Coordinates of C-alpha atoms in Angstrom, one line a residue:
X21 CA -152.0 164.3 119.0
X22 CA -154.1 163.1 116.1
X23 CA -152.0 165.1 113.7
X24 CA -148.8 163.8 115.2
X25 CA -150.1 160.2 114.9
X26 CA -151.1 160.8 111.3
X27 CA -147.6 162.1 110.5
X28 CA -146.0 159.1 112.2
X29 CA -148.3 156.7 110.4
X30 CA -147.6 158.4 107.0
X31 CA -143.8 158.0 107.6
X32 CA -144.3 154.3 108.6
X33 CA -146.5 153.7 105.5
X34 CA -143.6 154.7 103.3
X35 CA -142.0 151.4 104.3
X36 CA -138.3 150.7 105.0
X37 CA -137.2 150.7 101.4
X38 CA -138.3 154.4 101.1
X39 CA -137.6 155.5 104.6
X40 CA -134.1 154.3 104.6
X41 CA -132.8 156.1 101.4
X42 CA -134.5 159.3 102.6
X43 CA -133.1 159.1 106.1
X44 CA -129.6 158.2 104.9
X45 CA -129.6 161.0 102.3
X46 CA -130.5 163.5 105.0
X47 CA -128.0 162.1 107.5
X48 CA -125.3 161.9 104.8
X49 CA -125.8 165.6 104.0
X50 CA -125.7 166.6 107.7
X51 CA -122.4 164.7 108.0
X52 CA -120.9 166.6 105.1
X53 CA -121.1 163.9 102.5
X54 CA -122.5 166.2 99.7
X55 CA -125.9 165.8 98.1
X56 CA -124.9 163.7 95.1
X57 CA -122.8 161.3 97.0
X58 CA -125.3 161.0 99.9
X59 CA -128.2 160.5 97.5
X60 CA -126.4 157.9 95.5
X61 CA -125.4 156.0 98.7
X62 CA -129.0 156.2 100.0
X63 CA -130.5 154.9 96.7
X64 CA -128.0 152.1 96.5
X65 CA -128.7 151.1 100.1
X66 CA -132.4 151.3 99.4
X67 CA -132.0 149.0 96.3
X68 CA -130.0 146.6 98.4
X69 CA -132.8 146.5 101.0
X70 CA -135.4 146.0 98.3
X71 CA -133.4 143.0 97.1
X72 CA -133.0 141.7 100.6
X73 CA -136.7 142.1 101.3
X74 CA -137.7 140.3 98.1
X75 CA -135.6 137.4 99.2
X76 CA -137.0 137.5 102.7
X77 CA -140.5 137.6 101.3
X78 CA -139.6 134.5 99.3
X79 CA -138.5 132.9 102.5
X80 CA -141.5 133.9 104.6
X81 CA -144.1 133.3 101.9
X82 CA -142.9 129.7 101.7
X83 CA -142.1 129.0 105.3
X84 CA -145.3 130.6 106.7
X85 CA -147.8 128.3 104.8
X86 CA -145.6 125.3 105.4
X87 CA -145.6 125.9 109.1
X88 CA -149.4 126.5 109.1
X89 CA -149.8 123.2 107.1
X90 CA -147.8 121.4 109.8
X91 CA -150.0 122.9 112.5
X92 CA -153.1 121.8 110.7
X93 CA -151.7 118.4 109.7
X94 CA -150.9 117.5 113.3
X95 CA -154.2 118.8 114.6
X96 CA -152.8 121.2 117.1
X97 CA -155.3 123.0 119.4
X98 CA -154.1 125.5 121.9
X99 CA -155.8 128.5 123.5
X100 CA -153.6 131.4 122.4
X101 CA -152.6 132.0 118.8
X102 CA -149.3 133.6 117.8
X103 CA -150.4 136.4 115.5
X104 CA -146.9 137.2 114.3
X105 CA -144.7 140.3 114.3
X106 CA -146.7 142.3 111.6
X107 CA -149.8 142.2 113.8
X108 CA -147.7 142.9 116.9
X109 CA -146.1 145.9 115.1
X110 CA -149.5 147.3 114.0
X111 CA -150.9 146.9 117.5
X112 CA -147.9 148.7 119.0
X113 CA -148.1 151.6 116.6
X114 CA -151.7 152.0 117.4
X115 CA -150.9 152.7 121.1
X116 CA -151.4 156.3 122.4
X117 CA -147.7 156.6 123.1
X118 CA -146.5 155.6 119.7
X119 CA -146.4 159.1 118.2
X120 CA -143.6 160.0 120.7
X121 CA -141.4 157.0 120.0
X122 CA -139.5 158.0 116.8
X123 CA -138.4 161.5 117.8
X124 CA -137.7 160.4 121.4
X125 CA -135.6 157.3 120.3
X126 CA -133.6 159.5 117.9
X127 CA -132.9 162.0 120.6
X128 CA -131.8 159.3 123.1
X129 CA -129.6 157.7 120.5
X130 CA -127.9 161.0 119.7
X131 CA -127.3 161.8 123.4
X132 CA -125.8 158.4 123.9
X133 CA -123.5 158.9 120.9
X134 CA -122.4 162.3 122.2
X135 CA -121.8 160.9 125.7
X136 CA -120.0 157.8 124.5
X137 CA -122.5 155.5 126.1
X138 CA -123.1 153.8 122.7
X139 CA -121.2 153.3 119.5
X140 CA -124.3 152.5 117.4
X141 CA -126.0 155.1 115.2
X142 CA -129.4 153.3 114.8
X143 CA -130.8 154.4 111.4
X144 CA -133.2 151.4 111.3
X145 CA -136.1 153.7 112.1
X146 CA -138.7 151.1 111.0
X147 CA -137.7 148.7 113.8
X148 CA -138.3 151.4 116.5
X149 CA -141.6 149.6 116.7
X150 CA -140.0 147.2 119.2
X151 CA -139.5 150.2 121.6
X152 CA -143.1 151.2 120.9
X153 CA -144.2 147.7 121.8
X154 CA -142.6 147.8 125.2
X155 CA -144.1 151.2 125.9
X156 CA -147.5 150.0 124.8
X157 CA -147.3 147.0 127.1
X158 CA -146.3 149.1 130.1
X159 CA -149.0 151.7 129.2
X160 CA -151.6 148.9 129.7
X161 CA -149.8 147.5 132.8
X162 CA -149.7 150.9 134.5
X163 CA -153.3 151.9 133.7
X164 CA -152.5 154.4 131.0
X165 CA -149.4 156.1 132.6
X166 CA -147.7 157.8 129.6
X167 CA -144.6 158.7 131.5
X168 CA -143.9 155.2 132.7
X169 CA -144.6 153.9 129.2
X170 CA -142.1 156.2 127.6
X171 CA -139.5 155.4 130.3
X172 CA -140.0 151.7 129.5
X173 CA -139.5 152.3 125.8
X174 CA -136.3 154.3 126.4
X175 CA -135.0 151.6 128.7
X176 CA -135.6 149.0 126.0
X177 CA -133.8 151.2 123.4
X178 CA -130.8 151.7 125.7
X179 CA -130.4 148.0 126.4
X180 CA -130.8 147.2 122.7
X181 CA -128.1 149.7 121.7
X182 CA -125.7 148.3 124.3
X183 CA -126.3 144.7 123.1
X184 CA -125.8 145.9 119.5
X185 CA -122.4 147.4 120.6
X186 CA -121.5 144.1 122.4
X187 CA -122.3 142.0 119.3
X188 CA -120.9 144.3 116.7
X189 CA -117.4 142.6 116.6
X190 CA -119.1 139.3 116.0
X191 CA -121.2 140.9 113.2
X192 CA -117.9 142.1 111.7
X193 CA -115.9 138.9 112.1
X194 CA -118.5 136.2 111.4
X195 CA -120.9 137.9 109.0
X196 CA -118.2 140.1 107.4
X197 CA -120.1 143.4 107.8
X198 CA -117.5 146.0 108.6
X199 CA -118.6 148.9 110.8
X200 CA -122.2 147.5 111.2
X201 CA -124.2 146.7 114.3
X202 CA -127.7 145.2 114.4
X203 CA -130.0 146.8 116.9
X204 CA -133.1 144.8 115.9
X205 CA -135.3 144.4 118.9
X206 CA -136.1 140.7 118.4
X207 CA -132.6 139.6 117.4
X208 CA -130.7 141.2 120.3
X209 CA -133.2 139.9 122.8
X210 CA -132.6 136.3 121.9
X211 CA -128.8 137.0 122.2
X212 CA -129.0 137.8 125.9
X213 CA -129.4 134.1 126.8
X214 CA -128.5 132.6 123.5
X215 CA -124.9 133.7 123.2
X216 CA -123.8 132.5 126.7
X217 CA -125.8 129.2 126.2
X218 CA -124.2 128.7 122.8
X219 CA -120.7 129.1 124.3
X220 CA -121.5 126.7 127.1
X221 CA -122.9 124.0 124.7
X222 CA -119.7 124.4 122.6
X223 CA -117.7 123.3 125.6
X224 CA -119.7 120.2 126.5
X225 CA -117.8 116.9 126.0
X226 CA -118.8 115.1 122.8
X227 CA -120.9 118.1 121.6
X228 CA -117.8 120.3 121.4
X229 CA -116.2 117.8 118.9
X230 CA -119.1 118.1 116.5
X231 CA -118.2 120.3 113.5
X232 CA -121.3 121.4 111.7
X233 CA -120.6 124.7 110.1
X234 CA -121.2 125.1 106.3
X235 CA -117.6 124.9 105.3
X236 CA -117.1 121.6 107.2
X237 CA -120.4 120.2 105.8
X238 CA -119.4 121.2 102.3
X239 CA -116.0 119.4 102.6
X240 CA -117.7 116.3 104.0
X241 CA -120.6 116.1 101.6
X242 CA -119.3 117.7 98.5
X243 CA -121.9 119.3 96.3
X244 CA -124.7 118.4 98.7
X245 CA -122.9 120.4 101.4
X246 CA -123.0 123.6 99.4
X247 CA -125.3 126.3 100.9
X248 CA -127.6 126.2 97.8
X249 CA -128.0 122.4 98.2
X250 CA -128.5 122.6 101.9
X251 CA -131.4 125.0 101.3
X252 CA -132.8 122.6 98.7
X253 CA -132.6 119.5 101.0
X254 CA -134.0 121.3 104.1
X255 CA -136.8 122.9 102.0
X256 CA -137.7 119.5 100.6
X257 CA -137.8 118.0 104.1
X258 CA -140.0 120.9 105.4
X259 CA -142.4 120.4 102.5
X260 CA -142.7 116.7 103.3
X261 CA -143.4 117.4 107.0
X262 CA -146.1 119.8 105.9
X263 CA -147.7 117.0 103.9
X264 CA -147.3 118.8 100.5
X265 CA -147.8 117.1 97.2
X266 CA -144.7 116.5 95.0
X267 CA -145.1 119.8 93.1
X268 CA -145.3 121.9 96.3
X269 CA -142.4 120.0 97.9
X270 CA -140.3 120.7 94.9
X271 CA -141.3 124.4 94.9
X272 CA -140.4 125.0 98.5
X273 CA -137.1 123.2 98.0
X274 CA -136.1 125.4 95.0
X275 CA -137.3 128.5 96.9
X276 CA -135.0 127.7 99.9
X277 CA -132.1 127.0 97.6
X278 CA -132.8 130.4 95.9
X279 CA -132.7 132.2 99.3
X280 CA -129.4 130.6 100.1
X281 CA -127.9 131.8 96.8
X282 CA -129.5 135.2 96.4
X283 CA -129.3 136.7 99.9
X284 CA -125.4 137.2 100.0
X285 CA -125.6 138.9 96.6
X286 CA -128.2 141.3 97.8
X287 CA -126.2 142.1 100.9
X288 CA -123.2 143.0 98.7
X289 CA -125.4 145.6 96.8
X290 CA -126.3 147.0 100.2
X291 CA -122.7 147.3 101.3
X292 CA -121.8 149.0 98.0
X293 CA -123.9 152.0 99.1
X294 CA -123.2 151.7 102.8
X295 CA -119.4 151.8 102.7
X296 CA -119.0 155.4 101.4
X297 CA -121.8 156.5 103.7
X298 CA -120.1 154.9 106.7
X299 CA -116.7 156.4 105.8
X300 CA -118.2 159.9 105.5
X301 CA -119.9 159.6 108.9
X302 CA -116.8 158.3 110.6
X303 CA -114.6 161.0 109.0
X304 CA -117.0 163.7 110.2
X305 CA -117.1 162.3 113.8
X306 CA -113.3 161.8 113.9
X307 CA -112.7 165.5 113.4
X308 CA -115.0 166.4 116.2
X309 CA -114.9 163.6 118.8
X310 CA -112.3 161.4 120.3
X311 CA -112.5 157.7 119.9
X312 CA -114.9 158.0 116.9
X313 CA -113.1 155.3 114.9
X314 CA -115.5 152.6 116.1
X315 CA -118.9 154.1 115.4
X316 CA -121.2 151.5 114.1
X317 CA -124.1 152.0 111.7
X318 CA -127.2 150.2 113.1
X319 CA -129.1 148.2 110.5
X320 CA -131.9 145.7 110.3
X321 CA -130.8 142.2 111.1
X322 CA -132.2 141.2 107.7
X323 CA -128.7 141.7 106.4
X324 CA -127.5 138.5 108.1
X325 CA -130.5 136.2 108.0
X326 CA -129.4 134.8 104.6
X327 CA -126.3 133.2 106.0
X328 CA -126.5 129.5 105.3
X329 CA -126.1 128.5 108.9
X330 CA -128.9 130.9 110.0
X331 CA -131.4 129.6 107.5
X332 CA -130.5 125.9 108.1
X333 CA -130.9 126.4 111.9
X334 CA -134.2 128.1 111.4
X335 CA -135.6 125.5 109.1
X336 CA -134.8 122.8 111.6
X337 CA -136.3 124.8 114.5
X338 CA -139.6 125.4 112.9
X339 CA -141.0 121.8 113.3
X340 CA -139.2 121.5 116.6
X341 CA -141.0 124.6 117.9
X342 CA -144.3 123.2 116.9
X343 CA -143.5 120.0 118.7
X344 CA -142.4 121.9 121.8
X345 CA -145.7 123.8 121.9
X346 CA -147.5 120.4 122.1
X347 CA -145.4 118.7 124.8
X348 CA -144.5 121.6 127.1
X349 CA -146.7 121.6 130.2
X350 CA -148.4 124.9 130.8
X351 CA -147.8 126.3 127.4
X352 CA -150.9 127.8 125.8
X353 CA -149.4 129.4 122.7
X354 CA -149.9 127.9 119.2
X355 CA -146.9 129.0 117.2
X356 CA -148.1 130.4 113.9
X357 CA -147.4 133.9 112.6
X358 CA -143.8 134.1 113.9
X359 CA -142.5 130.7 112.9
X360 CA -141.2 132.1 109.6
X361 CA -139.2 134.7 111.4
X362 CA -137.2 132.4 113.6
X363 CA -134.3 133.3 111.3
X364 CA -134.2 136.7 113.0
X365 CA -134.2 135.2 116.5
X366 CA -131.3 132.9 116.1
X367 CA -128.9 135.0 114.0
X368 CA -126.7 136.0 116.8
X369 CA -126.7 132.5 118.3
X370 CA -125.4 131.2 115.0
X371 CA -122.7 133.9 115.0
X372 CA -121.7 133.1 118.5
X373 CA -121.3 129.3 117.7
X374 CA -119.3 130.2 114.6
X375 CA -121.9 128.8 112.4
X376 CA -122.2 125.4 114.1
X377 CA -125.7 124.3 113.1
X378 CA -125.9 121.5 115.8
X379 CA -124.9 123.8 118.6
X380 CA -127.2 126.5 117.3
X381 CA -130.2 124.2 117.1
X382 CA -129.7 122.9 120.7
X383 CA -129.4 126.5 121.9
X384 CA -132.5 127.4 119.8
X385 CA -134.6 124.6 121.4
X386 CA -133.9 126.1 124.9
X387 CA -134.7 129.6 123.7
X388 CA -137.9 128.7 121.9
X389 CA -139.0 126.9 125.1
X390 CA -138.5 130.0 127.2
X391 CA -140.2 132.1 124.4
X392 CA -143.3 130.0 124.5
X393 CA -143.7 130.3 128.2
X394 CA -143.1 134.1 128.2
X395 CA -145.6 134.5 125.3
X396 CA -148.1 132.5 127.3
X397 CA -147.6 134.7 130.3
X398 CA -148.0 137.9 128.3
X399 CA -151.0 136.7 126.3
X400 CA -153.6 138.5 128.5
X401 CA -151.8 141.8 128.1
X402 CA -151.2 141.2 124.4
X403 CA -155.0 140.7 124.0
X404 CA -155.9 143.8 125.9
X405 CA -153.5 145.8 123.7
X406 CA -155.1 144.3 120.6
X407 CA -158.6 145.1 121.7
X408 CA -157.6 148.7 122.5
X409 CA -156.2 149.0 119.0
X410 CA -159.4 147.5 117.6
X411 CA -157.4 144.5 116.2
X412 CA -159.7 141.6 115.2
X413 CA -159.1 138.6 117.4
X414 CA -158.8 135.5 115.1
X415 CA -161.8 133.2 115.1
X416 CA -161.5 130.2 117.3
X417 CA -159.5 131.8 120.1
X418 CA -160.1 134.5 122.8
X419 CA -156.5 135.5 123.3
X420 CA -153.4 136.3 121.2
X421 CA -149.7 136.6 121.7
X422 CA -146.5 136.6 119.6
X423 CA -143.1 135.0 119.8
X424 CA -141.5 138.2 118.6
X425 CA -142.7 140.4 121.5
X426 CA -144.6 138.1 123.8
X427 CA -141.7 135.7 123.8
X428 CA -139.1 138.5 123.9
X429 CA -136.9 138.3 127.0
X430 CA -136.1 142.1 127.1
X431 CA -139.7 143.0 126.7
X432 CA -140.8 140.5 129.3
X433 CA -138.3 141.7 131.9
X434 CA -139.1 145.4 131.5
X435 CA -142.8 144.7 131.7
X436 CA -142.3 142.7 134.9
X437 CA -140.4 145.7 136.4
X438 CA -143.5 147.8 136.1
X439 CA -146.0 144.9 136.8
X440 CA -144.7 143.5 140.1
X441 CA -144.2 145.3 143.4
X442 CA -140.4 144.6 143.5
X443 CA -139.9 145.6 139.9
X444 CA -138.4 149.0 140.8
X445 CA -135.6 147.3 142.6
X446 CA -134.5 145.7 139.4
X447 CA -134.7 149.1 137.6
X448 CA -132.6 150.8 140.3
X449 CA -130.0 148.0 140.1
X450 CA -129.8 148.3 136.3
X451 CA -129.4 152.1 136.6
X452 CA -126.6 151.8 139.2
X453 CA -124.8 149.2 137.0
X454 CA -125.1 151.6 134.0
X455 CA -123.8 154.5 136.0
X456 CA -120.8 152.5 137.4
X457 CA -120.0 151.3 133.8
X458 CA -120.2 154.9 132.4
X459 CA -118.0 156.5 135.1
X460 CA -115.5 153.7 135.0
X461 CA -115.1 154.4 131.3
X462 CA -114.6 158.1 132.0
X463 CA -111.9 157.3 134.7
X464 CA -110.1 154.9 132.3
X465 CA -110.0 157.5 129.6
X466 CA -108.8 160.2 132.0
X467 CA -106.0 157.9 133.3
X468 CA -105.0 157.1 129.7
X469 CA -104.4 160.8 129.1

């Protein structure tokens, strides 16, 4: 077990920018792409992700301190601190069941592809940590039951893949990413409630008439409506709310403008390598399986967080989330580490509202409210996991949580299935619905023949 954990940890330590080119080169060769073509695609995609991660680092390294400065400036004192997704991921990978997650998730994904129960080939191995997180929570809830923990992790993966399939057309139409789905655990979880809510808000009288997508804003405000200028203005406002001096306000404003301008260009580099890889995989599958035309390549949601509407919505939601933490009765979580990654949580909501920033912000307020309450509820479990992983609890608090996993609806629901006496009823219902859906697809394909 220790050797297996060491191997898994070594792979994880390579980081996504190394793991992805290696994985894609191997997958490309397996799908008949040829070494030179597969290697070139893998390296190009890796370079694209390096560029995307550099821009995201620029985003997070500016938003994180600004959010923390706002927390300190307004003197917020709450019992549970949000340690952020990096800490949550480290705690999850330290779980005894973590070593099984990568091979198990790959096998489950392959079986689902072969049986036609998913269209997504999830090559975003780094983000398998979300499945590990659910397994780690359930491992604690069930008193160390490895089988239950692995079942929970698999269930989380299956649901994530199905939501990735469901949202793939929107990823293609709104974000212009052909043949791509986004099975990132945090992004898809906020879509479960966020997409229907966004649609409902878009039909409410008065609100439905508000046009606030980047194109409309640019037409109305000219140069100040351009994505670059939107980033500049919102960055300046965020710096002012953080209480920065003039130099720091100007720096965060320019940084947000740079994110708006650079992210789409980094995505184009990524797609340059991904298109030939995707075509080779699709061609291979078309020769061997029916209905293989719509196989999606599952990538990190980082490829869409640079959209102007996504960043604008996230920048507005950061101070709102801090305000919600103060006024919501019963909330004990101090938003902190995950404030800078709100861009990931609301990406699908923005896509569902066709980039309408007003509709997305309203939807985001509701989602962040529910996230804070769920994170509060799971704080005791999160703390136990952290202590078992020998994670140092931050000074000044006795409990931790995170918006990413503590406030994650899918994670919360699956944990409740194993935590409460009637949880198995929900599990059985989900299994029955899944089987009905699967066999109805088989019957339809049979009738079509």
